[in-house]
XYZ file of C-alpha atoms in Angstrom:
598
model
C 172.684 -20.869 52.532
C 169.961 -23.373 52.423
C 171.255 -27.227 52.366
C 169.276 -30.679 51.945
C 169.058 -33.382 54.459
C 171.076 -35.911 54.057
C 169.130 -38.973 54.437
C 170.952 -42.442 55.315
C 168.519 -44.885 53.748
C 169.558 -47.910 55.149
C 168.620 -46.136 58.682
C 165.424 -45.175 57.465
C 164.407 -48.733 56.178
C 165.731 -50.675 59.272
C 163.728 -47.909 61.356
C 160.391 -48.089 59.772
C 160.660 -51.313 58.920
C 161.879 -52.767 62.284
C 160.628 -50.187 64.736
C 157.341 -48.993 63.715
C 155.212 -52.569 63.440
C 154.858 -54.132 66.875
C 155.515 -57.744 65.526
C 156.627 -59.343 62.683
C 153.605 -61.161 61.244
C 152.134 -57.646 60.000
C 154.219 -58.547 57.324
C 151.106 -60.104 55.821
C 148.881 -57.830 56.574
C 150.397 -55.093 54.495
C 150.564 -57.473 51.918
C 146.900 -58.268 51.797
C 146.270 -54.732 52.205
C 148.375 -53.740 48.798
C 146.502 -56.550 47.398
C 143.127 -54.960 47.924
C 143.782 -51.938 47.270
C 145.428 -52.879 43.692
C 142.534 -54.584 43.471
C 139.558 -51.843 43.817
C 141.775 -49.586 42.045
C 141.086 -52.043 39.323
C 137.706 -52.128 39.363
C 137.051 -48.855 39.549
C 137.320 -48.110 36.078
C 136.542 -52.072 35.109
C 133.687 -53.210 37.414
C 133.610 -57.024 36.210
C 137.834 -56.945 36.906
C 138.408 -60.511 38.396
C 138.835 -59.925 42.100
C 141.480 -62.979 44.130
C 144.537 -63.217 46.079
C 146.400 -65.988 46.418
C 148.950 -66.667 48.486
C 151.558 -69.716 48.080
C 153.577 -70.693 51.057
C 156.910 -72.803 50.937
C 155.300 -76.141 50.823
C 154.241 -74.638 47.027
C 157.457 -73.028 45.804
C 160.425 -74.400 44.453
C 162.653 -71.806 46.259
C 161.260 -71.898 50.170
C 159.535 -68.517 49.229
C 156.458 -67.075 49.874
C 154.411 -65.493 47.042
C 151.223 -63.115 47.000
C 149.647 -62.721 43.637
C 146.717 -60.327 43.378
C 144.806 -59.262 39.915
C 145.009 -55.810 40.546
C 145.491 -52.985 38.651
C 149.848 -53.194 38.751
C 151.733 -50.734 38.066
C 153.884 -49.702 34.644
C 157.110 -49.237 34.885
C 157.270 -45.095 35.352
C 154.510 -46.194 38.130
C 157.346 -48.514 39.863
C 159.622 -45.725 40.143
C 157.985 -43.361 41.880
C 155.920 -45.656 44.230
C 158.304 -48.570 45.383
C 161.185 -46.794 45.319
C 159.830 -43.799 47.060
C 159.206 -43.837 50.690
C 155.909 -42.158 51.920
C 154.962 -41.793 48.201
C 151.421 -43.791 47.568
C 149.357 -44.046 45.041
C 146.749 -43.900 47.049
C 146.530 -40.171 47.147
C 144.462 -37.599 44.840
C 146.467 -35.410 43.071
C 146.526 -32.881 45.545
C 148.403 -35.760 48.429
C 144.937 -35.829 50.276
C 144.270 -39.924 51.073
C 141.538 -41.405 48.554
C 138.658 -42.646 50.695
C 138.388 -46.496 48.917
C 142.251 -46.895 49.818
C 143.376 -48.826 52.711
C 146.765 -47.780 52.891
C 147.525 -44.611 52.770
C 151.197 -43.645 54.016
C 153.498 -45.663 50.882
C 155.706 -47.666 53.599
C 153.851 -50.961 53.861
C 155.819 -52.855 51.560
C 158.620 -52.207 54.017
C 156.884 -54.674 56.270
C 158.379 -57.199 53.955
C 162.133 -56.638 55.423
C 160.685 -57.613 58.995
C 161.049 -61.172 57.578
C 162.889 -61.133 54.619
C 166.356 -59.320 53.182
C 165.358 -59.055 49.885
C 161.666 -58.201 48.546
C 160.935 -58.843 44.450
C 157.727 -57.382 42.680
C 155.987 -58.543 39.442
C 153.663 -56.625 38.325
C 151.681 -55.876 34.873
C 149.925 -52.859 34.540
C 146.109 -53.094 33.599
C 146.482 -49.668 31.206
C 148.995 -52.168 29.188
C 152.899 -52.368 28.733
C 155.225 -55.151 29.815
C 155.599 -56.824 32.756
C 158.228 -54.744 35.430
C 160.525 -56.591 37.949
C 161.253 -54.348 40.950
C 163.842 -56.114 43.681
C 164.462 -54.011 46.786
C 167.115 -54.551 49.105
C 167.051 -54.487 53.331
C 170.185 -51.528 53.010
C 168.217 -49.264 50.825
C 169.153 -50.223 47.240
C 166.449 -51.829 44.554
C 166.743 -52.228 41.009
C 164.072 -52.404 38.031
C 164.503 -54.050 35.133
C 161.961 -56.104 32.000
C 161.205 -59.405 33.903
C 162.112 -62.300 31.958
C 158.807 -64.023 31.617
C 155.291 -62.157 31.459
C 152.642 -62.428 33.675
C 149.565 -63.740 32.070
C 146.963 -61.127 33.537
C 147.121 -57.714 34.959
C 148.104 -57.648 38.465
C 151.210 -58.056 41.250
C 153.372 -60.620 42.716
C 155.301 -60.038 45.832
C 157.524 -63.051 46.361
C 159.687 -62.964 49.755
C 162.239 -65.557 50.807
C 162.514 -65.260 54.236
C 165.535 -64.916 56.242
C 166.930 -68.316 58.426
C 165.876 -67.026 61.427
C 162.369 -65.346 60.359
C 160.931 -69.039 58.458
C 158.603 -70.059 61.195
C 156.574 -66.933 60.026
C 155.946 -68.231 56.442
C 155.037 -72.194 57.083
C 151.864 -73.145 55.888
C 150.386 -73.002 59.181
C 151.604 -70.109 60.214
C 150.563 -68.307 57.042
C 147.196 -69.776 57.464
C 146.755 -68.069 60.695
C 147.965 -64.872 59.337
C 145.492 -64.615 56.559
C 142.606 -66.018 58.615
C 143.038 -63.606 61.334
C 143.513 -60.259 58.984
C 141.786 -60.952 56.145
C 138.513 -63.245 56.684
C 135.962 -60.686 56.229
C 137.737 -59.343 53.106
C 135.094 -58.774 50.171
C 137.568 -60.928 47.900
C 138.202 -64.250 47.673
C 141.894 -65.430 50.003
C 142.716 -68.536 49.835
C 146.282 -70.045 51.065
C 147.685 -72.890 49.031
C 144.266 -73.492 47.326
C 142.456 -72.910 51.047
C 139.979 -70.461 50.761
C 140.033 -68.407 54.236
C 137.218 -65.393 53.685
C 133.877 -65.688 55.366
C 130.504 -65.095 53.019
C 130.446 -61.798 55.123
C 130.374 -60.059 57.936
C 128.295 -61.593 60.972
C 126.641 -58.998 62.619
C 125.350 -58.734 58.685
C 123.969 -61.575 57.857
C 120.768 -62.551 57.378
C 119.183 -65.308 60.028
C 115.918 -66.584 60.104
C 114.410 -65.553 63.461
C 116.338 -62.856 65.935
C 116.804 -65.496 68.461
C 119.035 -66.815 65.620
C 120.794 -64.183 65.118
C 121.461 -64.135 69.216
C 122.761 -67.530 69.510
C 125.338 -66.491 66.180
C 126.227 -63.606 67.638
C 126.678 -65.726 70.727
C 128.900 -68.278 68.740
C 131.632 -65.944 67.173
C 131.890 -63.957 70.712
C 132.736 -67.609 72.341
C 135.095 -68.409 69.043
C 136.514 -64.736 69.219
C 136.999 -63.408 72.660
C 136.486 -66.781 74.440
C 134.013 -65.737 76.486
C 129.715 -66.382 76.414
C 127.912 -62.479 76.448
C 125.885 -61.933 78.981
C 124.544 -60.204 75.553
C 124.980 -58.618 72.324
C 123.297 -55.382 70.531
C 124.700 -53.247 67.394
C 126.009 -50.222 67.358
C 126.379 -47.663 64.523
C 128.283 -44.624 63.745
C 126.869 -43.229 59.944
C 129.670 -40.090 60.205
C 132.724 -42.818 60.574
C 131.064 -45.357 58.327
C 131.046 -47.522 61.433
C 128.793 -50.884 61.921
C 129.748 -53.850 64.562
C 128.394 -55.510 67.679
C 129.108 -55.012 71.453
C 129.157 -58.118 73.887
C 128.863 -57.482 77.559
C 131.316 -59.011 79.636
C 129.653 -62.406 81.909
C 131.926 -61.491 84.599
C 132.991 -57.587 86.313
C 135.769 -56.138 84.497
C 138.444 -53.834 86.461
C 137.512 -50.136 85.636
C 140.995 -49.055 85.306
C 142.346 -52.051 82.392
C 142.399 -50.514 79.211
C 139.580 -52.591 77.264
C 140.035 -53.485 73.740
C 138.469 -53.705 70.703
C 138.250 -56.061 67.281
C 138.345 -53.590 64.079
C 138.649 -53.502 61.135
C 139.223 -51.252 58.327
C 137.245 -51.697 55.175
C 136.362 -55.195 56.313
C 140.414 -56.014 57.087
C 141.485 -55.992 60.570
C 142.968 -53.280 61.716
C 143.980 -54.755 65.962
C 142.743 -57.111 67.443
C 142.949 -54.801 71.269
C 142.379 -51.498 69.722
C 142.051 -48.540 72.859
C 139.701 -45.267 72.688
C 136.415 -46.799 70.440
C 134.192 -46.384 73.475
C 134.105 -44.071 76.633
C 136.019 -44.460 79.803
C 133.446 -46.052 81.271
C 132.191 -48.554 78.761
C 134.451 -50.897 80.224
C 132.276 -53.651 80.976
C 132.188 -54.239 76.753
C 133.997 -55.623 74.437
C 133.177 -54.374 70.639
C 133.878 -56.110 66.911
C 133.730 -53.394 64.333
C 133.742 -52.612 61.071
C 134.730 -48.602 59.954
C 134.816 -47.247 56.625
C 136.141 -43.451 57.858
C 138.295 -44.035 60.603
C 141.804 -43.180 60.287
C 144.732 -46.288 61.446
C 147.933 -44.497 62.459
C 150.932 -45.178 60.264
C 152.026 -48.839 61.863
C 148.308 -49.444 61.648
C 147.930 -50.723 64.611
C 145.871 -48.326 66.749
C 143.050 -45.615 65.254
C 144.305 -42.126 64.879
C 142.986 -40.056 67.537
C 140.881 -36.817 66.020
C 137.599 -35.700 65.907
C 135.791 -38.603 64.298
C 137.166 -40.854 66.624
C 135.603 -38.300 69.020
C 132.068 -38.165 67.268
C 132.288 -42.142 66.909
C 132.747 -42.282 70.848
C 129.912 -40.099 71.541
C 127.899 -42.136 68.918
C 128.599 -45.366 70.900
C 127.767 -43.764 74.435
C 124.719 -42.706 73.179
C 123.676 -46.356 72.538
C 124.885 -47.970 75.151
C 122.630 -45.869 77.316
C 119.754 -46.641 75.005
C 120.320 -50.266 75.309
C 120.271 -49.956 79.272
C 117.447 -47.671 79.371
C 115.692 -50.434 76.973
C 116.309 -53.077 78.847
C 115.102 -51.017 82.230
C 111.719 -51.329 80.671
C 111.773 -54.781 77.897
C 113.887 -57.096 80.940
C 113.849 -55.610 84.860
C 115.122 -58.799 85.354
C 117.702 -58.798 83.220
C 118.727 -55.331 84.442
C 118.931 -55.992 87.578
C 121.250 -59.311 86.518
C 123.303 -56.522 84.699
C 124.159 -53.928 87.574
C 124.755 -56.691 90.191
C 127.780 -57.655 87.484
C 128.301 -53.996 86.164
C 127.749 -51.649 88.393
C 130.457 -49.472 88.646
C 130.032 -49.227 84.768
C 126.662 -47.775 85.131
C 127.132 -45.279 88.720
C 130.568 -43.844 86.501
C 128.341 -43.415 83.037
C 125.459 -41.665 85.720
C 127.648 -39.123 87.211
C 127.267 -37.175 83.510
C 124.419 -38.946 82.194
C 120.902 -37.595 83.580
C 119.205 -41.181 82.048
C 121.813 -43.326 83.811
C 121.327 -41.136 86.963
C 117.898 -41.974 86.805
C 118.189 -45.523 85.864
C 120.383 -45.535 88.782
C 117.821 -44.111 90.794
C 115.254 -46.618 90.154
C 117.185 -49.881 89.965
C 120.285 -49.812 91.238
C 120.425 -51.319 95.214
C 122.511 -49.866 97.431
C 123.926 -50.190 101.087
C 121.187 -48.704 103.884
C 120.470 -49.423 107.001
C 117.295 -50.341 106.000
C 118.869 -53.535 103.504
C 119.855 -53.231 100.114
C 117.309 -51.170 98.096
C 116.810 -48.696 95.582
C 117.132 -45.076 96.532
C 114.203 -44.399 94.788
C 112.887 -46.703 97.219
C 114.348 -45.143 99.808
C 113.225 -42.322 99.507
C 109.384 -44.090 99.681
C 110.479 -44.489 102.953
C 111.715 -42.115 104.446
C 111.812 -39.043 102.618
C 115.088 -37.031 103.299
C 118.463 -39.266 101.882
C 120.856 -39.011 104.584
C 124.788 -40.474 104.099
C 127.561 -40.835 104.890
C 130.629 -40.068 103.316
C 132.829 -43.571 104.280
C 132.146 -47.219 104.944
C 133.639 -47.005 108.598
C 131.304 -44.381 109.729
C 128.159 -46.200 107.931
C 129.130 -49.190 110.603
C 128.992 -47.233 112.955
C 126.370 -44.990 112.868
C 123.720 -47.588 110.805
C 122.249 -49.581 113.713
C 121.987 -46.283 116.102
C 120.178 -43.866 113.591
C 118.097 -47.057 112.598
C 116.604 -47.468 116.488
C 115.914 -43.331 115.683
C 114.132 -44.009 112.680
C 116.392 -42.302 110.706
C 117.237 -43.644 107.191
C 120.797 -44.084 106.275
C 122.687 -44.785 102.982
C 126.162 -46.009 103.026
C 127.885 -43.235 100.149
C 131.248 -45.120 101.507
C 131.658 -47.338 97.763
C 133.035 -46.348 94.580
C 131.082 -42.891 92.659
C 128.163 -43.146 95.268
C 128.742 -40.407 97.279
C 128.844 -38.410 94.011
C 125.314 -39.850 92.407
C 123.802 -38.833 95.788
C 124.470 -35.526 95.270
C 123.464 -34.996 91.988
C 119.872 -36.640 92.605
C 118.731 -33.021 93.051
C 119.649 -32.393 89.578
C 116.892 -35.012 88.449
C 114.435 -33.298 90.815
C 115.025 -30.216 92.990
C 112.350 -31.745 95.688
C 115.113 -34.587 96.379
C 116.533 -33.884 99.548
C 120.122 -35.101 100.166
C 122.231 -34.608 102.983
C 125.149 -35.620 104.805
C 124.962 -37.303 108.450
C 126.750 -35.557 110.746
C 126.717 -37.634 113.402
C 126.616 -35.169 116.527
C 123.004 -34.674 115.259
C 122.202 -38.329 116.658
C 122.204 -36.849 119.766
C 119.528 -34.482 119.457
C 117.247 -37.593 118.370
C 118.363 -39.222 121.742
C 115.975 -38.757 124.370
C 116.730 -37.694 127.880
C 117.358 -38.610 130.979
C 114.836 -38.508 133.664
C 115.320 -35.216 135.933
C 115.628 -36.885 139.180
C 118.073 -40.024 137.456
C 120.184 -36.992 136.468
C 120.539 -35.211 139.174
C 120.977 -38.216 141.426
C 123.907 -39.145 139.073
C 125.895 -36.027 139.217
C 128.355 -36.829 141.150
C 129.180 -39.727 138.670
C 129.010 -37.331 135.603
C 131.519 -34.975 137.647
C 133.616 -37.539 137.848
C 133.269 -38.504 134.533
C 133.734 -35.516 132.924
C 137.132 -35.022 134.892
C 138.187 -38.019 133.555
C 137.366 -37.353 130.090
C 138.954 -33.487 130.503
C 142.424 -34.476 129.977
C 141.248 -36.358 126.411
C 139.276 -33.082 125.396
C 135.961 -35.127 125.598
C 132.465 -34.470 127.171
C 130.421 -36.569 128.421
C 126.601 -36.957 128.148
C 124.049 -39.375 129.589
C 120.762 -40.119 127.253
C 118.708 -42.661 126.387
C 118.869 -44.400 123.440
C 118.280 -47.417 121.557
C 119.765 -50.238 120.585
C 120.075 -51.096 124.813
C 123.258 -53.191 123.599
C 124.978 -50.055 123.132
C 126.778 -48.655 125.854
C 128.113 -45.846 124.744
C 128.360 -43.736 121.556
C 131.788 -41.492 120.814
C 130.580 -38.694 118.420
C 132.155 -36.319 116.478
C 131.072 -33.558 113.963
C 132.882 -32.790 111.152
C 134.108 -29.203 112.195
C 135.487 -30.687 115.262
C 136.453 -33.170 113.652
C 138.731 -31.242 110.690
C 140.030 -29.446 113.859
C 141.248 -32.439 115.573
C 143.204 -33.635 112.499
C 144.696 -30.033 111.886
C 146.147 -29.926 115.513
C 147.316 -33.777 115.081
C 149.153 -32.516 112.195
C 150.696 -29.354 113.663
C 151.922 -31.242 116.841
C 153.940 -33.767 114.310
C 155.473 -30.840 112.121
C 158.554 -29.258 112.170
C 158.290 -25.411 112.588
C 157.436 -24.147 109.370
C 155.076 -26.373 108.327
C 153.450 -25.548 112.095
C 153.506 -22.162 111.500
C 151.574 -23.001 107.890
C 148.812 -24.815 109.185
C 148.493 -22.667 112.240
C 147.301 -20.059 110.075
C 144.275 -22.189 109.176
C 143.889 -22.791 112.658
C 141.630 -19.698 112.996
C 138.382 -21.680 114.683
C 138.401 -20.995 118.237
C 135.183 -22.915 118.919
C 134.906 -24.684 121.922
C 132.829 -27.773 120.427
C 134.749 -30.897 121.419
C 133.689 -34.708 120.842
C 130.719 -36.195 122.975
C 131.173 -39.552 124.135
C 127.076 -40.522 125.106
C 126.437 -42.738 127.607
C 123.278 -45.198 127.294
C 121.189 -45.251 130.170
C 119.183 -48.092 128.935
C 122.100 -50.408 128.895
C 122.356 -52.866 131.991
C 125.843 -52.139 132.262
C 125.684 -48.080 132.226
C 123.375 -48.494 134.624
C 125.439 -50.626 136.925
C 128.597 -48.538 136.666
C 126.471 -45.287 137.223
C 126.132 -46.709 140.709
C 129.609 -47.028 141.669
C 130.637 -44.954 144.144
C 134.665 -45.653 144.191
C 136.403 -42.449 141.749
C 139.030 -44.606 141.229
C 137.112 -47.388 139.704
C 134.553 -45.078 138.166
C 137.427 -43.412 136.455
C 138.565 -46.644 134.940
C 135.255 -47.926 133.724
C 134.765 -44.339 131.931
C 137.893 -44.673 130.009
C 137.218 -48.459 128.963
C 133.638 -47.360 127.726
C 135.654 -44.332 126.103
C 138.251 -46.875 124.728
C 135.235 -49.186 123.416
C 133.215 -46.828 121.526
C 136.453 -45.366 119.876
C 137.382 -49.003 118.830
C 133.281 -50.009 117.813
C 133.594 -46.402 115.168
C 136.695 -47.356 114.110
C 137.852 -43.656 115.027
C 142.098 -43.326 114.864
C 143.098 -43.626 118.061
C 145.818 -40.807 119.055
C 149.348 -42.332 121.486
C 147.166 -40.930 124.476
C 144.143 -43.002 123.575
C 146.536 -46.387 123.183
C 147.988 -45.364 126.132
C 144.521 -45.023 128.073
C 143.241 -48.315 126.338
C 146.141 -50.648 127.565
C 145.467 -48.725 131.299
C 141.740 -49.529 131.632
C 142.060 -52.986 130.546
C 145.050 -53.245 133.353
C 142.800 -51.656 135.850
C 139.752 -53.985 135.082
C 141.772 -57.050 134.840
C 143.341 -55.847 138.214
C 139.909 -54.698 140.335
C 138.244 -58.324 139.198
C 141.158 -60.400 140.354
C 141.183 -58.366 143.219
C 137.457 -58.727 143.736
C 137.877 -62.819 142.979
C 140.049 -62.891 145.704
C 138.308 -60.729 148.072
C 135.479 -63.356 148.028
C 138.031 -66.087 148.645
């Protein structure tokens, strides 16, 4: 048998009322917005319909309340009925429950905003198709009465009169109120004024008229500092004709952290809707800050935040589309500028350019980045030397930028945020753009060798050597190579490399998870790091004479130690272990040399 929900009323007020609006002082808000709504309803079928609200705070009533009088279309009596006392009901629907576009509200629970601050709500309206004036008095538990109010209102329209509770007054002083209406409602189209105060703006400012553009760019300039508190590094105006949308975005003077959630100013039919609304703009637009007016865009129930569909999707692809412009403009109207902009924004730009193909090139052109050749372009790296070569981290850019420099080999540091990424879509923007990554054993085949007769003179050192360096899976070589300050050069490819770590990990694992990564373990390739000795430096040279095993064997391992320290490599428990030994065995041979000559 089908039964009806039993709906406790009182629950449903406190929870909407209480729970659903993020802070009190929306109160006013919802107020205003009845206000204008009652008020276009009006003129819709009376065009010259007066058009005010006016709001009187304590300081003006005899009874401490607070009182909102509108001249809008009211309501008759049959009217008060079904839409106060109804929740969800609005009259702001067609006849078929779809929302009327003119409307701001939309959902028939705003007037519950007024138990937030107050435990009783009263409502005197007139209706503008004729009939008495209706007293409606609602009650915090769910109960409200209607009844023939005493004394008639001299005009069509409403009056919401609130007196709020002891502990709520501080949000209906003068000053408080004064706030309220100036933050919410001062690019209304009606006249607001608070206890005679007039609060509304002639209209909206990224509307109005100025003289001379540079005008308009020091206005624009003004309301961002009274606004956001903050001087743009600048301003341009963005559109959206689908969601009605108009506004102004400011750039941000200072770099913004890509991962804060940036927020927005709008508004909603010229009221404001949040003043940190999420989701306007892309992702990475995050280096903006946007006041906007929409006309189309749907505000959740609390009205607070924009209801996430496929407008708000189209709108966001709208205001992508120019943003881009604007950069792209300024790439050619301002280099200067530009260049300004990316030193500040650049992790804006390199996230918009790993999906844009005009960003990617913008990128391309402008944007410096890390070589080993100073901060430049890669377009005008590629001037230079052709082929873009990278590498993948920050560590191994240290390490390998001076040595493939003395080569002549260019070298871009792909180590910082999204560049690593860009480089490799550069061949989308042309398929001649070669881009590849560094592996650094190929430094050695750019390393010339060693005279014939040097080498094989030195073989019995490289013997030795090499049985030193057995035990930590290392060869060694002997080439030439500049910078001379360099003794020695530990390199490792990335095969070898992926190896190495695999085995690490197996060694530390229990069993199973050995077994697991032994089956990826299927390389059998005998390729194992080279540490490179440099025959040019004085002090290679020197140790390459030695003749004592025992003291060649610790000079090999502190070279070994060095160049695994200078690459910033991990170094394994046998590597620490080796480290603190050829440091002993140094310190240890000199003191014993020191004294020798004593």
């Amino acid at each position: 048998m089908e039964q009806v929900f039993q709906v406790d009323l009182r629950g449903v007020v406190d929870l909407l009322s209480h729970h659903l609006y993020g802070s009190p002082r929306v109160y006013l808000r919802e107020l205003l917005q009845n206000a204008v709504d009652a008020i276009t309803a009006r003129r819709g079928s009376d065009a010259d319909a007066p058009a005010e609200v006016r709001i009187e705070t304590p300081d003006r009533t005899e009874d401490g309340s607070i009182r909102v009088h509108d001249t809008g279309i009211g309501l008759t009596e049959s009217e008060v009925h079904t839409f106060l006392a109804t929740i969800g009901r609005s009259a702001k629907r067609d006849e078929l429950g779809f929302a009327r576009h003119e409307f701001l509200g939309q959902f028939g629970i705003g007037l519950l905003s007024c138990f937030l601050v107050a435990d009783e709500a009263q409502v005197l309206t007139r209706s503008a198709k004729g009939g008495p004036t209706v007293r409606w008095i609602g009650y915090a538990d769910g109960r409200y009465r209607v009844e023939r109010a005493a004394e008639e209102r001299a005009e069509p329209g409403t009056t919401v009169i609130l007196v709020p509770r002891r502990d709520m007054r501080q949000w209906v002083t003068q000053r408080t109120v004064l706030e309220l209406a100036a933050l919410f409602g001062t690019l209304l189209p009606f006249p607001v004024t608070v206890d005679g105060e007039s609060i509304t703006a002639p209209g909206l400012p990224w509307r109005t008229a100025y003289p001379t553009p540079a005008d308009r760019q020091v206005a624009l300039t003004r309301y961002a500092e009274d606004t956001f508190g903050f001087t743009p590094f600048a301003a341009f105006d963005i559109t959206c004709a689908e969601s009605g949308l108009t506004g102004v975005a400011f750039v941000l003077p200072q770099a913004a952290n890509p991962a804060a959630k940036t927020g927005h100013r709008v508004y909603l039919k010229r009221m404001l809707l949040a003043e940190n609304v999420t989701g306007l703009l892309p992702d990475w637009a995050f280096f903006l800050r946007c006041v906007v007016d929409t006309t189309e865009l749907r505000p959740t129930a609390s009205r607070e935040a924009l209801y996430e569909d496929d407008l708000l999707e189209a709108t966001r692809e709208a205001i992508g589309a120019q943003i881009r412009d604007w950069l792209v403009e300024l790439s050619t109207s301002n280099p200067a500028g530009l260049a300004e902009f990316l030193h500040i924004h650049d992790l804006g730009v390199k996230a918009l350019a790993l999906h844009d193909d005009d960003m990617l090139r913008l990128v391309d052109q402008w944007l410096p980045v890390e070589t080993n050749a100073g901060r430049i372009p890669l377009a005008e790296f590629r001037r230079r030397f052709g082929e873009v070569r990278y590498t993948p981290s920050v560590e191994e850019f240290r390490q390998l930028a001076a040595v493939s420099s003395a080569q002549g080999l260019g070298l871009v540091n792909g180590g910082y945020s999204y560049l690593t990424e860009i480089l490799e879509r550069l061949p989308a923007l042309d398929p001649e753009i070669r881009v590849t990554r560094l592996d650094p054993a190929e430094l050695a085949t750019h390393f010339d060798l060693v005279d014939p007769a040097t080498e094989l003179a030195l073989r019995p050192f490289l013997s030795t050597a090499q049985r030193c360096l057995d035990r930590l899976e290392c060869e060694v070589a002997l080439r030439t190579f500049d910078p001379p300050s360099l003794a020695a050069l530990y390199l490792l490819d990335r095969d070898t490399q992926h190896r190495a770590e695999l085995r690490a990990t197996r060694a530390i694992a229990d069993d199973l998870w050995a077994d697991v990564l032994g089956a990826f373990d299927t390389d059998q390739g005998t390729d194992r790091p080279q540490l490179v000795l440099n025959h040019r430096n004085p002090l290679v040279r020197r140790i390459c004479g030695v003749t004592d095993p025992r003291l060649v064997t610790t000079a090999v391992e502190a070279l070994y130690s060095q160049a695994l320290l200078l690459g910033q490599h991990p170094l394994r428990p046998i590597d620490i272990a080796l480290l603190n030994r050829s440091f002993v065995g140094l310190l240890d041979w000199a003191v014993h040399d020191t004294e020798g000559e004593s």
